[in-house]
mmCIF file of C-alpha atoms and ligand atoms in Angstrom:
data_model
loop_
_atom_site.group_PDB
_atom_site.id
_atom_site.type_symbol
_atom_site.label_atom_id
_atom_site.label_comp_id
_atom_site.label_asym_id
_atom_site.label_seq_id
_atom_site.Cartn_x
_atom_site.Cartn_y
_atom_site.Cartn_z
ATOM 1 C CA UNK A 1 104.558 97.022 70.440
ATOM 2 C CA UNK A 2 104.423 101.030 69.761
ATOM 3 C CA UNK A 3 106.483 101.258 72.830
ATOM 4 C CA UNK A 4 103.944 103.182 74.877
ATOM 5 C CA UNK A 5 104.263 102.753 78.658
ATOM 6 C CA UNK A 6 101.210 100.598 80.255
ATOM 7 C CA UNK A 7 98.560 102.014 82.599
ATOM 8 C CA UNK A 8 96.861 100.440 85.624
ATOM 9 C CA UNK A 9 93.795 100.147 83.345
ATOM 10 C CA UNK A 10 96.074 98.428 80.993
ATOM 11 C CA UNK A 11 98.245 96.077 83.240
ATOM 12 C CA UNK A 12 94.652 95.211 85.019
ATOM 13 C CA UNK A 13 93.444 93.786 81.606
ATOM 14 C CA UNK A 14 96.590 91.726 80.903
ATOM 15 C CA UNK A 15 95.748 90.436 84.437
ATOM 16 C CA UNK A 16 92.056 89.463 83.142
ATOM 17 C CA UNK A 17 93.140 87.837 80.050
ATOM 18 C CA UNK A 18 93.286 84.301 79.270
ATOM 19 C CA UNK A 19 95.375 85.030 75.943
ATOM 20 C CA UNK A 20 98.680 84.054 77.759
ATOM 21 C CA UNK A 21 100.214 83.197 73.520
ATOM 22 C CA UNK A 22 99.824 86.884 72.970
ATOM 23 C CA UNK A 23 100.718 88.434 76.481
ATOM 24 C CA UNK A 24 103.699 85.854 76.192
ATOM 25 C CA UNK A 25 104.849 87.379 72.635
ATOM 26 C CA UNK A 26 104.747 90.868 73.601
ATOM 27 C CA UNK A 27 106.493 90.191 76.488
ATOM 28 C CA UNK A 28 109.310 88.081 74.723
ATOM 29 C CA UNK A 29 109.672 91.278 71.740
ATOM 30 C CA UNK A 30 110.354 93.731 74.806
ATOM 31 C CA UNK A 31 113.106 91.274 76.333
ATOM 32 C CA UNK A 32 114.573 90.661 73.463
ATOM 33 C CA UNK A 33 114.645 94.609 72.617
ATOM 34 C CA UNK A 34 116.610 94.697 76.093
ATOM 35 C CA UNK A 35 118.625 92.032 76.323
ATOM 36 C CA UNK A 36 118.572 89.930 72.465
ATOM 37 C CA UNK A 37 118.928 86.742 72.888
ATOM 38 C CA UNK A 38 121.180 86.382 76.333
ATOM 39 C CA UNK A 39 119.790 84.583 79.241
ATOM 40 C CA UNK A 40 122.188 85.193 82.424
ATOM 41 C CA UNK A 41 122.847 83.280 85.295
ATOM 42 C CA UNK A 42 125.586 83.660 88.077
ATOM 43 C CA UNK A 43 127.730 81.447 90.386
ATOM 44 C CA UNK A 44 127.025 82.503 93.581
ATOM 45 C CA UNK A 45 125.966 80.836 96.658
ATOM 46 C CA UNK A 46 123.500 82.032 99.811
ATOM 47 C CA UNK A 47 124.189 82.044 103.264
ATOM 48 C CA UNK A 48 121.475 83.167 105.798
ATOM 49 C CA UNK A 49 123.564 83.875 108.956
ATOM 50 C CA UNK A 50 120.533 83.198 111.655
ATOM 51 C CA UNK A 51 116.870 82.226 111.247
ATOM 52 C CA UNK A 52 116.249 84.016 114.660
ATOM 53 C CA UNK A 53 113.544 86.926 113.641
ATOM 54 C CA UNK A 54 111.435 89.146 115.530
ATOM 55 C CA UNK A 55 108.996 89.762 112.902
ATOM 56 C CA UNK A 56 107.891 85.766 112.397
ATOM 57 C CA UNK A 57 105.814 87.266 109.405
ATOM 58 C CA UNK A 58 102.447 84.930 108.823
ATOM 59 C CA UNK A 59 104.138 83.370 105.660
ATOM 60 C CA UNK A 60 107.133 82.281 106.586
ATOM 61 C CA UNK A 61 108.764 79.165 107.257
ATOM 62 C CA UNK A 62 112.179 79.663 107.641
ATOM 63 C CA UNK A 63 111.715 81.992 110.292
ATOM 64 C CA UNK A 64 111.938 80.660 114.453
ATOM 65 C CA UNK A 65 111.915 82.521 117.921
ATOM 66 C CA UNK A 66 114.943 82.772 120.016
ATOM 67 C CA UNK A 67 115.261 79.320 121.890
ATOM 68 C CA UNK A 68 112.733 77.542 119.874
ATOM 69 C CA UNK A 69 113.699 73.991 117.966
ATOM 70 C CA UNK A 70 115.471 74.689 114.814
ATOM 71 C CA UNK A 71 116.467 78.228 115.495
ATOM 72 C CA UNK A 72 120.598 78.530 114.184
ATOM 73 C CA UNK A 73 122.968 81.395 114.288
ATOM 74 C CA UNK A 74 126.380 81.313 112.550
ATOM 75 C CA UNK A 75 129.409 82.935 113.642
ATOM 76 C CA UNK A 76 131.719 84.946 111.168
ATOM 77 C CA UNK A 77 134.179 81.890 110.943
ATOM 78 C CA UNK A 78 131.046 79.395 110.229
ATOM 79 C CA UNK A 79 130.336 81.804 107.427
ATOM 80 C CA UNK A 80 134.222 81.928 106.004
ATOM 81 C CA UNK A 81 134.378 78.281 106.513
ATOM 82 C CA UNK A 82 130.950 78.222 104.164
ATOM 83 C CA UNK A 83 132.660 80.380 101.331
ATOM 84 C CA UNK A 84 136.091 78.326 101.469
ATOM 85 C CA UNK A 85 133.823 75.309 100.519
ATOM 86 C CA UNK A 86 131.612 77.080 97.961
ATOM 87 C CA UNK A 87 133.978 76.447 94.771
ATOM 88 C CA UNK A 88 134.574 79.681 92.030
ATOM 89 C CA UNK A 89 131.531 81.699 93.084
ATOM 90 C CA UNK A 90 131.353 85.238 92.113
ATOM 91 C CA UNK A 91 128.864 86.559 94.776
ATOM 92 C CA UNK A 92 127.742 85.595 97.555
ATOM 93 C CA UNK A 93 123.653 86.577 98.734
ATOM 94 C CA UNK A 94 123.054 87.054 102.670
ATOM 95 C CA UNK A 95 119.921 87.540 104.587
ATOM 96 C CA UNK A 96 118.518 86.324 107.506
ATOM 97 C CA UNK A 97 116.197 86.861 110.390
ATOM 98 C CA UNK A 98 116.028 90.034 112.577
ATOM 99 C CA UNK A 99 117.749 88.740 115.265
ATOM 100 C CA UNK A 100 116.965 90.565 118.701
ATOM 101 C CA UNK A 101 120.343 90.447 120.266
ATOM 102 C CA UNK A 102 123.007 90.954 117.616
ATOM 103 C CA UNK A 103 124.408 94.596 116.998
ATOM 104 C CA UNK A 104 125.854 96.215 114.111
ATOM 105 C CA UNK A 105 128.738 95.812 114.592
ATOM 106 C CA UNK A 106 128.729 92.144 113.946
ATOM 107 C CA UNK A 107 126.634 92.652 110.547
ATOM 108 C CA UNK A 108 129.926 95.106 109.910
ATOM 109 C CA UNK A 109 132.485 92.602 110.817
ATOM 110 C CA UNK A 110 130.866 90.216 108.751
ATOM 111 C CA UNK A 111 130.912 91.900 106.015
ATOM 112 C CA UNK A 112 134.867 93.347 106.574
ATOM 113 C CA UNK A 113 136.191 89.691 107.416
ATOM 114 C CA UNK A 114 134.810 88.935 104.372
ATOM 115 C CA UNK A 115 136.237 91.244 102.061
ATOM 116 C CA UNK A 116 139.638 90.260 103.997
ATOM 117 C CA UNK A 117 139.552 86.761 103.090
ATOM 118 C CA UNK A 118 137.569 87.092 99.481
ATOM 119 C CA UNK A 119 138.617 90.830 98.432
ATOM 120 C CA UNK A 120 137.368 90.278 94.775
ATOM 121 C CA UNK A 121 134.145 88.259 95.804
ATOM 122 C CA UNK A 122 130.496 90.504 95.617
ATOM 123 C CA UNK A 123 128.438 91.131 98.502
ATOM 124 C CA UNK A 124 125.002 91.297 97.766
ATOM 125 C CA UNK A 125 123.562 91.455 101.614
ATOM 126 C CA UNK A 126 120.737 92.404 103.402
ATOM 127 C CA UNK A 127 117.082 93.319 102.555
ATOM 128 C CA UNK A 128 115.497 96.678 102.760
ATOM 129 C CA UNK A 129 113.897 95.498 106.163
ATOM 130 C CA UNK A 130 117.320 93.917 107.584
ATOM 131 C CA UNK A 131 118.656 97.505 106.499
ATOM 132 C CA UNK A 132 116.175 99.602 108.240
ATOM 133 C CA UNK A 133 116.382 97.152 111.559
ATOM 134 C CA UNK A 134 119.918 97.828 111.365
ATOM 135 C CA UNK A 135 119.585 101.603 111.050
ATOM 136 C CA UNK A 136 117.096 101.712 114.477
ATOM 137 C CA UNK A 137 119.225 99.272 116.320
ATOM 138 C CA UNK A 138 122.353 101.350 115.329
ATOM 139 C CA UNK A 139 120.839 104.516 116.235
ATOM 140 C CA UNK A 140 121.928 106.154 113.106
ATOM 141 C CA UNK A 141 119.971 107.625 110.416
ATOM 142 C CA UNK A 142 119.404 105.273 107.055
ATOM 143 C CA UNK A 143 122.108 106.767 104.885
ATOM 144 C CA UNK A 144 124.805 107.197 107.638
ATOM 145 C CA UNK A 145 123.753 103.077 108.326
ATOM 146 C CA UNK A 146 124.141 102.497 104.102
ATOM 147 C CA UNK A 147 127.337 104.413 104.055
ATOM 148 C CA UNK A 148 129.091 102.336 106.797
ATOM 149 C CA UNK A 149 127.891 99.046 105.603
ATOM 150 C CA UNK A 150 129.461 100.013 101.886
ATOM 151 C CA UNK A 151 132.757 101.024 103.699
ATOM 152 C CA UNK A 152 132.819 97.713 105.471
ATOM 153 C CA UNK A 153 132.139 95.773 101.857
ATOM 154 C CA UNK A 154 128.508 95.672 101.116
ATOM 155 C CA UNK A 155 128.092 95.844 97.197
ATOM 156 C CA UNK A 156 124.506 95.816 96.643
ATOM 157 C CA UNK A 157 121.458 94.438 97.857
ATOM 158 C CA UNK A 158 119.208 91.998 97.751
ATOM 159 C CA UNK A 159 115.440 92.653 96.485
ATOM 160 C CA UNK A 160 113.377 90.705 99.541
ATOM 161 C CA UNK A 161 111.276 92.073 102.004
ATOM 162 C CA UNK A 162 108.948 93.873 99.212
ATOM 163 C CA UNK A 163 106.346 91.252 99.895
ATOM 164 C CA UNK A 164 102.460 92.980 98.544
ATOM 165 C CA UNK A 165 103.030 97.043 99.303
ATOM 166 C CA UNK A 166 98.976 96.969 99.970
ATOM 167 C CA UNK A 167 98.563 98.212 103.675
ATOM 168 C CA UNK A 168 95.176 96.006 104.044
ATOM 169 C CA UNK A 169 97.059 92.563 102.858
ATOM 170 C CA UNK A 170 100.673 93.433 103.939
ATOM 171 C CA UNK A 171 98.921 93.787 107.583
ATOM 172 C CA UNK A 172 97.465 90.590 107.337
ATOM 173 C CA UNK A 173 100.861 88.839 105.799
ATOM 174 C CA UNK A 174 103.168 90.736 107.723
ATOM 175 C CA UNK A 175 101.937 92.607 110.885
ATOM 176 C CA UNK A 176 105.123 93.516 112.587
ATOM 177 C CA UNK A 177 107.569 94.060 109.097
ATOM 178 C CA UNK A 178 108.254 97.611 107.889
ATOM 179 C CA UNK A 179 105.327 99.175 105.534
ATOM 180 C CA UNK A 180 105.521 99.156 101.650
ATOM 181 C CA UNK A 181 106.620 102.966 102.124
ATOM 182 C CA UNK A 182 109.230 102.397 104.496
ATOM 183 C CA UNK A 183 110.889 99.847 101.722
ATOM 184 C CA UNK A 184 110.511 101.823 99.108
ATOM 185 C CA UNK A 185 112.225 104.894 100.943
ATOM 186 C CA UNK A 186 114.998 102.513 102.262
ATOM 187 C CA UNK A 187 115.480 101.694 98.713
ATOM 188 C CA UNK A 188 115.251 105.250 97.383
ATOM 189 C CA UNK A 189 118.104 106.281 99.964
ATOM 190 C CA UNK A 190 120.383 103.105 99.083
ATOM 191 C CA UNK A 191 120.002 104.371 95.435
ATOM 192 C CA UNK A 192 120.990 107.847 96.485
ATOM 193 C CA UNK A 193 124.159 105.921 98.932
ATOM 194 C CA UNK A 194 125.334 104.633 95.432
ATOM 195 C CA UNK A 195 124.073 101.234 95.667
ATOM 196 C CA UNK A 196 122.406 98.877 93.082
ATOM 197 C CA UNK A 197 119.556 97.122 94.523
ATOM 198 C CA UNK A 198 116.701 94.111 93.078
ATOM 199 C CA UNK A 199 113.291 94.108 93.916
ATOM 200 C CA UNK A 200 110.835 91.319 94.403
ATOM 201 C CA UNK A 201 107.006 90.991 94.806
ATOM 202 C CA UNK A 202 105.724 87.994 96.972
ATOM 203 C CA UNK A 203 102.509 86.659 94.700
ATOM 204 C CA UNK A 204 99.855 83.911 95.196
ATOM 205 C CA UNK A 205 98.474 84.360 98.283
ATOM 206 C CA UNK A 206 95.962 86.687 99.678
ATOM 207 C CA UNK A 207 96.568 89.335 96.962
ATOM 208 C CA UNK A 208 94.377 90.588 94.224
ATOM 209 C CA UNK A 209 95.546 91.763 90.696
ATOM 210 C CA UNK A 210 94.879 95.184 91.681
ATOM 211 C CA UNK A 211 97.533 94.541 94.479
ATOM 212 C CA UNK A 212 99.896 93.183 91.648
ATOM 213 C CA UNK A 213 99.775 95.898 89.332
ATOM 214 C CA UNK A 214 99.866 98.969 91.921
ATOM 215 C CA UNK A 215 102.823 97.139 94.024
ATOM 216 C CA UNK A 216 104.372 97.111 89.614
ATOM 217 C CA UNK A 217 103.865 100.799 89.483
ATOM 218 C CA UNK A 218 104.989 102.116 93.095
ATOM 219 C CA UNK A 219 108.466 100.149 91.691
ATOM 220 C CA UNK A 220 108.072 102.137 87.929
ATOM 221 C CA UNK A 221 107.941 105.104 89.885
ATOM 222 C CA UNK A 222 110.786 105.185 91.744
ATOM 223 C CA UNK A 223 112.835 103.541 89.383
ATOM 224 C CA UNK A 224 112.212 106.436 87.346
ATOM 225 C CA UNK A 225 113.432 108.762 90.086
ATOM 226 C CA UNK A 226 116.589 107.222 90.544
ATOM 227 C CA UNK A 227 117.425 104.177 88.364
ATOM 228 C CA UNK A 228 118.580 102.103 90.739
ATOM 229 C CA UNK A 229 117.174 98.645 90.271
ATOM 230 C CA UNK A 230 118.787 96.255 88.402
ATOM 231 C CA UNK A 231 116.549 92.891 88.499
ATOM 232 C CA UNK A 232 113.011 92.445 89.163
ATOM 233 C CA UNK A 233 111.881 88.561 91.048
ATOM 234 C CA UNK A 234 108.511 87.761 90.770
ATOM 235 C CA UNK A 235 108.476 85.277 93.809
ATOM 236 C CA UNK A 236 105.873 82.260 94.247
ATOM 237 C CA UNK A 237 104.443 81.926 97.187
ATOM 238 C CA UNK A 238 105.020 79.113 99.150
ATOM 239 C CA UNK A 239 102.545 77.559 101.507
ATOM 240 C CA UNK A 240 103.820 74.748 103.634
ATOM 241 C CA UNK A 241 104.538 75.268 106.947
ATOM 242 C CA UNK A 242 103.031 78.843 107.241
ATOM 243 C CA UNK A 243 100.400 80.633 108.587
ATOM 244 C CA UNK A 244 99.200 81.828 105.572
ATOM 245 C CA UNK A 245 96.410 79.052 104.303
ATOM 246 C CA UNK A 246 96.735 78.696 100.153
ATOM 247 C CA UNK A 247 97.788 76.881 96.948
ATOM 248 C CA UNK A 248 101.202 76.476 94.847
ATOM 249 C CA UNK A 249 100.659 78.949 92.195
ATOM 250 C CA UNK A 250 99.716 77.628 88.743
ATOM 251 C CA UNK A 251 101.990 77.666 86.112
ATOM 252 C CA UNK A 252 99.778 79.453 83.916
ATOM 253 C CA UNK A 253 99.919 82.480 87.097
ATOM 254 C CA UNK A 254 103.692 82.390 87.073
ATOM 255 C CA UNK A 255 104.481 82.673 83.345
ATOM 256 C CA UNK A 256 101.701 85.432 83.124
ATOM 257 C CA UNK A 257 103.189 87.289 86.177
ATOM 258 C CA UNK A 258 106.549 87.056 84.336
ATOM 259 C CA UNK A 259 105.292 88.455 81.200
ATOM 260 C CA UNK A 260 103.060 90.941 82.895
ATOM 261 C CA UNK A 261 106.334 92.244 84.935
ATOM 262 C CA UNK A 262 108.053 92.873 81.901
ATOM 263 C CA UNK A 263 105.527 94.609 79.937
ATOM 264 C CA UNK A 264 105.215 96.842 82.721
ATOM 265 C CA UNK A 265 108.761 97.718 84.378
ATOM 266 C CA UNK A 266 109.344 99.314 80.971
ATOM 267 C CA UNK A 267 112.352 100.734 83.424
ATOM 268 C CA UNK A 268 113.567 97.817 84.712
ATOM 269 C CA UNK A 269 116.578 96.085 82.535
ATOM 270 C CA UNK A 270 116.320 92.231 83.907
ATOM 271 C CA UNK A 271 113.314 90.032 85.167
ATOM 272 C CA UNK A 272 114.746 87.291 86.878
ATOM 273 C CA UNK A 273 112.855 83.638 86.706
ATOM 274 C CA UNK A 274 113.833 82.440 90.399
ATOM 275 C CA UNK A 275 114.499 78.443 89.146
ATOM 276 C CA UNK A 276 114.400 77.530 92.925
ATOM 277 C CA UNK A 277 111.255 79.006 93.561
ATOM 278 C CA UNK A 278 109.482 78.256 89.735
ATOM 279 C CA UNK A 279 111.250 74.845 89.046
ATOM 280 C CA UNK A 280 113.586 73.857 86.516
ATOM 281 C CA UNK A 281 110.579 73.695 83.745
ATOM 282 C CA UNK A 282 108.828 76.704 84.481
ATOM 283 C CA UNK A 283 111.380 79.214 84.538
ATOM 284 C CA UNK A 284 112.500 77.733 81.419
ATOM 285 C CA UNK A 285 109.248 78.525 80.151
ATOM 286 C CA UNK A 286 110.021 81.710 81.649
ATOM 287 C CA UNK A 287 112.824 82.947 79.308
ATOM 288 C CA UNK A 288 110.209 82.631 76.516
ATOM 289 C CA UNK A 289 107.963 84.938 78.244
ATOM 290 C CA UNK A 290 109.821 87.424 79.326
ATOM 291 C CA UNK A 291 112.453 86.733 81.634
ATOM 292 C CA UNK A 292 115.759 86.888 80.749
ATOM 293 C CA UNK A 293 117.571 85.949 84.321
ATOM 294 C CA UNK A 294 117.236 82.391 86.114
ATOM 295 C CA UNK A 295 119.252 83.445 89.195
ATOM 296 C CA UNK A 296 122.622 80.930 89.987
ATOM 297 C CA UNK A 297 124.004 77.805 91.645
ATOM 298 C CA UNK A 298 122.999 78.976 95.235
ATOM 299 C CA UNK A 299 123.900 76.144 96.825
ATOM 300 C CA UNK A 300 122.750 76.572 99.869
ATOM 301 C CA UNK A 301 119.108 77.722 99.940
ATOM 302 C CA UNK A 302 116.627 77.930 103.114
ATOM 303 C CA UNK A 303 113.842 80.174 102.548
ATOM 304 C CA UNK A 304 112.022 78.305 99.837
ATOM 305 C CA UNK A 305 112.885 74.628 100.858
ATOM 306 C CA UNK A 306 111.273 75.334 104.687
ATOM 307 C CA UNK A 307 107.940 75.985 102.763
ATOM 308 C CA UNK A 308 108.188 73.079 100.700
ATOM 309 C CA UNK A 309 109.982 74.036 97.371
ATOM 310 C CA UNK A 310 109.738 71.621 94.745
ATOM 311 C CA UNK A 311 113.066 72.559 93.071
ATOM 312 C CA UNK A 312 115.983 70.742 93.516
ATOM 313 C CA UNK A 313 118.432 72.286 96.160
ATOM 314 C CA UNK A 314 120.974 73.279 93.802
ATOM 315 C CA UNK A 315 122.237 73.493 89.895
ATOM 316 C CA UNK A 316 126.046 73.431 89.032
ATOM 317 C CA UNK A 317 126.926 76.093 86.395
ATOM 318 C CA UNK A 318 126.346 73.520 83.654
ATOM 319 C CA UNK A 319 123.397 72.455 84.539
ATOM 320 C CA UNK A 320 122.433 76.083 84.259
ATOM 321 C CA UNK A 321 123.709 76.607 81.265
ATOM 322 C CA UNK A 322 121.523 73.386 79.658
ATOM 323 C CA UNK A 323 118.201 74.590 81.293
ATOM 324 C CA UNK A 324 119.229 78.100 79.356
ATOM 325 C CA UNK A 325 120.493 76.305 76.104
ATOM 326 C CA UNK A 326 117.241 73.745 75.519
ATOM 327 C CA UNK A 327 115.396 77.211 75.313
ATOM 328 C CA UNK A 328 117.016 78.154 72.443
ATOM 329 C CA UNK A 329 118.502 81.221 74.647
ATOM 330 C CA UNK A 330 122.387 81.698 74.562
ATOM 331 C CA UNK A 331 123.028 81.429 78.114
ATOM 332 C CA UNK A 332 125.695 84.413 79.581
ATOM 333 C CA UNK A 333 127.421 83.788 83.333
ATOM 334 C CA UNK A 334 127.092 87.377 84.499
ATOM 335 C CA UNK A 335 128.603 89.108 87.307
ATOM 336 C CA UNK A 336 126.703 90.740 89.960
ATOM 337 C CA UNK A 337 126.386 94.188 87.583
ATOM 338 C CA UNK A 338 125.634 92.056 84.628
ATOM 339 C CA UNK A 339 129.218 92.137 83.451
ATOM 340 C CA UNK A 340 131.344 89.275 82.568
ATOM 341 C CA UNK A 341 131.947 87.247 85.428
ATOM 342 C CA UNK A 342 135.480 86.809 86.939
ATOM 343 C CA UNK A 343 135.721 83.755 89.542
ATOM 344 C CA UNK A 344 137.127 83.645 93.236
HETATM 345 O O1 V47 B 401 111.800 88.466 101.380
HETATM 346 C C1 V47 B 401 109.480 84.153 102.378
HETATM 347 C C2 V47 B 401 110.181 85.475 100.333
HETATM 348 C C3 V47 B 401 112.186 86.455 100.118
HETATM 349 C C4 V47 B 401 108.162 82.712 101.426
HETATM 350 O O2 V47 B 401 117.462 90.002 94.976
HETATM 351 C C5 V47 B 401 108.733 83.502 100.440
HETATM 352 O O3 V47 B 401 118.534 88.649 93.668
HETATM 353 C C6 V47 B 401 107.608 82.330 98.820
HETATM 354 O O4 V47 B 401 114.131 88.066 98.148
HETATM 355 N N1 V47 B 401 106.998 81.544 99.737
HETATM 356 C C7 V47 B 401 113.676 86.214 100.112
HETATM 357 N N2 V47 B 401 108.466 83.319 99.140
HETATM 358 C C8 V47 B 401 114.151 85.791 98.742
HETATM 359 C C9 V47 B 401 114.539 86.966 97.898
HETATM 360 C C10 V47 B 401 115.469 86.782 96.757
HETATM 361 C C11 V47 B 401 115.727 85.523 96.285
HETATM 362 C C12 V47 B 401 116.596 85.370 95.217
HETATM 363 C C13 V47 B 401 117.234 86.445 94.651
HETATM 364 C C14 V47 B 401 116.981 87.704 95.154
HETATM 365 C C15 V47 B 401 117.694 88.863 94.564
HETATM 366 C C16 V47 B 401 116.089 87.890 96.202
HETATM 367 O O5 V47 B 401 111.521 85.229 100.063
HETATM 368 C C17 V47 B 401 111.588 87.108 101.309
HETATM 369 C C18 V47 B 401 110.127 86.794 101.076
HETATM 370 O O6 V47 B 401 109.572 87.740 100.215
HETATM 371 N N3 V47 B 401 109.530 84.393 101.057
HETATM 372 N N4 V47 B 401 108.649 83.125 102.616
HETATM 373 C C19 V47 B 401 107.241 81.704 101.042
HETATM 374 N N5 V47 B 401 106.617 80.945 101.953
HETATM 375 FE FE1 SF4 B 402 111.787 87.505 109.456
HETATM 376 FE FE2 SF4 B 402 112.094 87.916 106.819
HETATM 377 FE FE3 SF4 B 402 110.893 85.647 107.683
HETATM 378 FE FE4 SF4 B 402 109.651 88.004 107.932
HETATM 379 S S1 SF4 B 402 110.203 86.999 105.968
HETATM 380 S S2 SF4 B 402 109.844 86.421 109.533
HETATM 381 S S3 SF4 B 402 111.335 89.419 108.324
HETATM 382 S S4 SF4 B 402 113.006 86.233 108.065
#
């Protein structure tokens, strides 16, 4: 409440608590401080272009070999065909697999046939990961890679691929995906290409609070080098279907990992409560403990239902705006730079 940033020591003991009524009213002053009494959302839908990756990282579902059952890849007309049936969407969020064959060029013409049949829609694409994959496979260096995507229409990107920046855990989630360092630099240079980025932080698992609160600060830190992030995602981890034995998280961990984001990205304007991944009831919760974001209509989501998301697959931009409105939050449909939105 004096406004004094939060150590480890401090951020640790929030961790420890069982007082969620107090963590959830500091967290709730400091929102409102930032953003009153708005809660945004967006229209925007996802598209994941393949599932093929060559990482097949321990916890994920979505993800499948080359030739195995399930595996999809869309071409660039699948993809226009996708937006020309998504309604008045604003932006549109791509990611996908590391797919062994493709080259840039088609992640380039993606993005340029694209912006030639939607010029005014956003394109938030690719995670740090997809963006250093694309850099090695390119053969160029990671601004040079940054710089051509932005020509071809990338707007900003995506927060994913953070996961836990711990080497011991990350090697046990994630064995073959680009360290916590590596993310954080891609991310440091994407700031420095002009772009606005999210970040995320994969909790529930195998992590330990410690994990939490030092993967918090490595993000503090460089937002305070270069300002870049817009949107914090605390994302629940998801067991079915992976390799990764666990639980759900509680929805005592979620709201507390909410509040406990807030209190310490001090630097960070938004935390967004991801309604696909927390449900309709907890991120609701959510915007009372610090979040002031639920995400958008996505329409088409993957990631989250192939390890056995609860959520419902999708919420029109009413819908939306009732979750917000039953919180007692005025609910504000954003554009991607938490403007107004304008519809294409
Ligand atoms: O990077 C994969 C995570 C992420 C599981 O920036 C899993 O606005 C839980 O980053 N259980 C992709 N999570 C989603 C993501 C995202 C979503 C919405 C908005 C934004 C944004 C970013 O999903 C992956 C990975 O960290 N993930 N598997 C799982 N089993
Ligand atoms: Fe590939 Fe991303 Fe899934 Fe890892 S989390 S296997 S990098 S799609």
């Amino acid at each position: 409440m004096a406004g004094k940033r939060l150590s480890k020591a401090d951020a640790l003991r929030l961790f420890e608590s069982d007082d969620i009524f107090t963590l959830g009213r500091l967290a709730d002053a400091l929102a409102a401080k930032k953003n009153g009494n708005r809660a945004y959302f967006i229209r925007n839908r996802h598209i994941n272009p393949t599932n093929i990756c060559i990482n097949r990282c321990r916890f994920c579902a979505f993800s499948r070999s080359k030739g195995q059952d399930g595996a999809f890849e869309l071409t660039i007309s699948d993809i226009l065909k996708k937006l020309r049936a998504s309604g008045p969407i604003s932006e549109v969020h791509i990611v996908g697999g590391l797919h062994p064959d493709w080259p840039v060029e088609y992640y380039l013409e993606m993005l340029s046939a694209i912006r030639k049949h939607f010029p005014r829609l956003h394109i938030k694409a690719f995670t740090a990961v997809e963006i250093d994959y694309l850099a090695r496979i390119g053969g160029l260096d990671l601004y040079s890679t940054l710089v051509a995507l932005k020509a071809a229409g990338l707007g900003s990107m995506p927060g994913g691929g953070a996961e836990i920046f711990a080497p011991a855990i990350r090697t046990r989630l994630c064995p073959e995906k680009i360290t916590g360092e590596r993310w954080l630099e891609v991310m440091e240079i994407a700031h420095k290409a002009g772009l606005r980025t999210n970040a995320t932080m994969l909790y529930g698992h195998i992590e330990s609070h410690e994990d939490r609160v030092d993967h918090l600060l490595s993000l503090r830190k460089l937002q305070d080098r270069t300002g870049g992030f817009q949107a914090f995602i605390p994302l629940a981890y998801h067991p079915q279907n992976t390799e990764i034995q666990g639980r759900y998280t509680s929805g005592i961990d979620d709201i507390r990992t909410i509040a406990i984001s807030r209190l310490v990205l001090d630097n960070f304007d938004h935390i967004k409560a991801y309604w696909i991944m927390l449900g309709e009831k907890i991120s609701q919760l959510a915007l009372k403990f610090g979040a002031d974001d639920i995400d958008g209509t996505i329409i088409e989501e993957k990631i989250t239902r192939s390890a056995g998301g609860l959520a419902g697959g999708q919420m029109t931009a009413e819908q939306l705006v009732n979750l917000i409105q039953k919180t007692g939050k005025v609910a504000v449909e954003r554009d991607s730079f938490y403007r107004k939105a304008r519809f294409h």
